[in-house]
């Protein structure tokens, strides 16, 4: 048994022991998302538009992640709509910024690893960079949207008389806590993934300007910033949609009681 297979088996067992049926469902969602990403790679390699494939794969990944891991209809629907809106906004933001940054393709630090391969693969590395950046933000926005919607849904059920202003205030409070944890996770994930590169560059006595012009470093920093912006947007949009949903629900209950 390979190391990856063993770790996957351990992950499945732990998720089942901790979450039971829900844990197994969450594990299946991870498997399905992996298959979707694998299929997306095949489709992009086959010449289909990378951005189109990314959008379709992103919708599928968000749907699987949100609906398979949660049972409450109101919170899951709201979280799904919010993540779709944020994904479209981020796509419109990422396309021009990645074009002006010119960080597509491989960096100089990666040249030794790929010099034996033929890079004439017929792929547009600019669209691939956009696809990679968009897909890298999905996990963060899905997690934040579900946390906000589930928290506000639970709060509304425990306090039926809650006002719209209190919903917005609670959403901001939950959002601030999520932002702090998410930003730290993104930052340390980037730093840990590129620690060997940072050590190498330090040993080469490069100045700080080299970091600012290094394609791989700038690309990682932009990915973290994109994810941070996406989390902030999804917190605000999810809170707003939950407030609107709660307003419509209260109005419907008022009409039913007349």
XYZ file of C-alpha atoms in Angstrom:
258
model
C 0.000 0.000 0.000
C 1.372 3.387 -0.971
C 1.697 6.265 1.471
C -1.099 8.232 -0.198
C -3.455 5.248 -0.047
C -2.655 4.700 3.612
C -3.238 8.353 4.487
C -6.515 8.330 2.534
C -7.660 5.257 4.444
C -6.730 6.870 7.765
C -8.626 10.007 6.780
C -11.745 8.029 5.892
C -11.647 6.040 9.148
C -11.190 9.162 11.268
C -13.977 11.032 9.465
C -16.342 8.110 9.993
C -15.382 7.728 13.667
C -15.841 11.426 14.371
C -18.776 12.269 12.130
C -20.494 8.946 11.542
C -22.733 9.017 8.487
C -22.087 12.729 7.986
C -18.343 12.100 8.130
C -18.591 9.405 5.465
C -20.687 11.745 3.310
C -18.035 14.438 3.682
C -15.348 11.951 2.659
C -17.357 11.045 -0.437
C -17.632 14.738 -1.300
C -13.835 14.982 -1.208
C -13.577 11.990 -3.544
C -16.150 13.432 -5.948
C -14.383 16.807 -5.979
C -11.095 15.078 -6.793
C -12.751 13.287 -9.716
C -14.201 16.576 -10.963
C -10.784 18.248 -10.834
C -9.230 15.278 -12.638
C -11.928 15.486 -15.327
C -11.331 19.248 -15.616
C -7.642 18.636 -16.305
C -8.524 16.151 -19.046
C -11.033 18.531 -20.647
C -8.608 21.475 -20.600
C -5.876 19.271 -22.034
C -8.286 18.235 -24.781
C -8.561 21.835 -25.964
C -11.804 22.943 -24.312
C -11.839 26.493 -22.938
C -10.093 26.480 -19.566
C -12.264 29.263 -18.157
C -15.478 27.536 -19.252
C -14.354 24.229 -17.764
C -13.305 26.010 -14.587
C -16.684 27.690 -14.180
C -18.560 24.422 -14.679
C -16.207 22.498 -12.388
C -16.443 25.273 -9.786
C -20.244 25.092 -9.736
C -20.105 21.303 -9.331
C -17.489 21.480 -6.574
C -19.436 24.122 -4.654
C -22.668 22.153 -4.977
C -21.073 18.928 -3.768
C -19.179 20.604 -0.938
C -22.146 22.571 0.379
C -25.111 20.270 -0.192
C -23.448 16.974 0.733
C -22.080 18.334 3.993
C -25.202 20.133 5.250
C -28.853 19.248 5.656
C -30.567 22.563 6.422
C -32.256 23.711 3.221
C -32.335 27.443 3.929
C -28.698 27.794 4.981
C -27.341 25.533 2.236
C -29.296 27.283 -0.525
C -28.160 30.668 0.729
C -24.539 29.539 1.013
C -24.614 28.072 -2.500
C -26.056 31.227 -4.069
C -23.547 33.394 -2.199
C -20.592 31.306 -3.329
C -21.769 31.398 -6.940
C -22.009 35.184 -6.824
C -18.544 35.472 -5.303
C -17.076 33.052 -7.847
C -18.390 35.185 -10.714
C -17.082 38.371 -9.080
C -13.665 36.806 -8.496
C -13.541 35.567 -12.086
C -14.171 39.120 -13.318
C -11.481 40.387 -10.942
C -8.867 37.721 -11.578
C -8.918 37.869 -15.403
C -7.602 41.457 -15.783
C -5.305 41.388 -12.731
C -3.569 38.167 -13.779
C -3.139 39.611 -17.263
C -1.414 42.753 -15.959
C 0.692 40.801 -13.431
C 2.115 38.520 -16.175
C 2.805 35.601 -13.833
C 1.645 32.865 -16.162
C 3.753 29.819 -16.963
C 6.732 28.495 -15.037
C 9.170 30.574 -13.011
C 12.961 30.605 -13.252
C 13.214 28.615 -10.016
C 11.286 25.775 -11.670
C 13.377 25.675 -14.856
C 15.667 22.879 -13.673
C 12.713 20.596 -12.909
C 11.082 20.998 -16.339
C 14.033 21.522 -18.661
C 13.846 17.893 -19.827
C 10.233 18.277 -20.970
C 8.763 19.782 -24.112
C 6.698 22.840 -23.176
C 4.967 23.031 -26.569
C 1.822 21.350 -25.266
C -0.635 23.616 -27.054
C -2.073 25.041 -23.835
C -2.773 28.670 -23.024
C -0.932 29.172 -19.731
C -2.706 32.464 -19.084
C -6.143 30.820 -18.982
C -4.699 27.938 -16.970
C -3.409 30.442 -14.405
C -6.871 32.004 -14.192
C -8.430 28.582 -13.735
C -5.960 27.630 -11.020
C -6.532 30.883 -9.149
C -10.327 30.585 -9.270
C -10.335 26.961 -8.140
C -7.956 27.742 -5.274
C -10.494 30.161 -3.761
C -13.448 27.750 -3.758
C -12.602 25.925 -0.543
C -12.210 29.114 1.461
C -15.436 30.730 0.241
C -17.486 27.531 0.648
C -16.277 27.107 4.234
C -16.984 30.734 5.127
C -20.419 30.761 3.473
C -21.556 27.588 5.256
C -20.247 28.824 8.604
C -22.052 32.167 8.276
C -25.352 30.752 6.988
C -25.445 27.894 9.512
C -24.611 30.214 12.403
C -27.271 32.749 11.464
C -29.815 29.997 10.846
C -29.191 28.543 14.297
C -29.380 32.014 15.823
C -32.720 32.693 14.112
C -34.162 29.400 15.333
C -33.055 30.030 18.929
C -34.301 33.627 18.857
C -37.402 33.924 16.642
C -37.819 37.605 17.536
C -34.404 38.627 16.255
C -34.363 41.781 14.148
C -32.697 42.318 10.789
C -30.171 44.684 12.373
C -29.237 41.997 14.899
C -28.770 39.488 12.084
C -26.327 41.821 10.344
C -24.507 42.446 13.618
C -24.236 38.720 14.349
C -23.088 38.090 10.783
C -20.298 40.640 11.174
C -19.248 39.124 14.492
C -19.084 35.610 13.060
C -17.412 36.943 9.930
C -14.628 38.697 11.851
C -13.778 35.439 13.611
C -13.808 33.497 10.347
C -11.634 36.106 8.608
C -8.965 35.932 11.295
C -8.716 32.141 11.138
C -8.946 31.974 7.353
C -6.268 34.611 6.737
C -3.859 32.835 9.080
C -4.588 29.502 7.402
C -3.967 30.946 3.934
C -0.794 32.746 4.960
C 0.825 29.843 6.786
C -0.248 27.459 4.036
C 1.551 29.611 1.466
C 4.605 30.080 3.676
C 4.827 26.379 4.539
C 4.439 25.302 0.929
C 7.256 27.562 -0.247
C 9.535 27.352 2.781
C 12.232 25.478 0.855
C 12.192 28.189 -1.819
C 12.531 30.949 0.775
C 15.486 29.176 2.384
C 17.144 28.728 -1.014
C 16.727 32.375 -1.920
C 18.033 33.450 1.475
C 21.126 31.289 1.024
C 21.695 32.958 -2.340
C 21.717 36.347 -0.578
C 19.105 37.837 -2.867
C 17.634 41.227 -1.963
C 13.984 41.937 -1.196
C 13.444 43.317 -4.675
C 14.071 39.856 -6.078
C 11.151 38.505 -4.047
C 8.876 41.233 -5.359
C 9.807 40.316 -8.936
C 9.863 36.549 -8.496
C 7.035 35.030 -10.510
C 6.406 32.145 -8.130
C 6.430 34.377 -5.031
C 4.137 36.998 -6.568
C 1.799 34.275 -7.815
C 1.487 32.714 -4.355
C 0.929 36.101 -2.718
C -1.762 37.002 -5.241
C -3.509 33.665 -4.653
C -3.610 34.369 -0.917
C -4.923 37.900 -1.500
C -7.566 36.628 -3.922
C -8.770 34.092 -1.351
C -8.832 36.760 1.363
C -10.902 39.107 -0.805
C -13.243 36.240 -1.727
C -13.788 35.364 1.947
C -14.632 38.981 2.811
C -17.093 39.178 -0.089
C -18.790 35.887 0.730
C -19.211 36.870 4.391
C -20.966 40.099 3.438
C -23.089 38.552 0.685
C -24.114 35.526 2.779
C -25.135 37.757 5.686
C -27.184 39.936 3.343
C -28.897 36.945 1.704
C -29.691 35.389 5.079
C -31.252 38.675 6.220
C -33.334 38.866 3.036
C -34.385 35.215 3.409
C -35.360 35.773 7.020
C -37.356 38.897 6.051
C -39.311 36.968 3.415
C -39.916 34.105 5.847
C -41.239 36.482 8.502
C -43.506 38.211 5.957
C -44.853 34.827 4.820
C -45.585 33.775 8.390
C -47.391 37.074 9.006
C -49.598 36.511 5.950
C -50.359 32.950 7.023
C -51.444 34.149 10.462
C -53.900 36.705 9.048
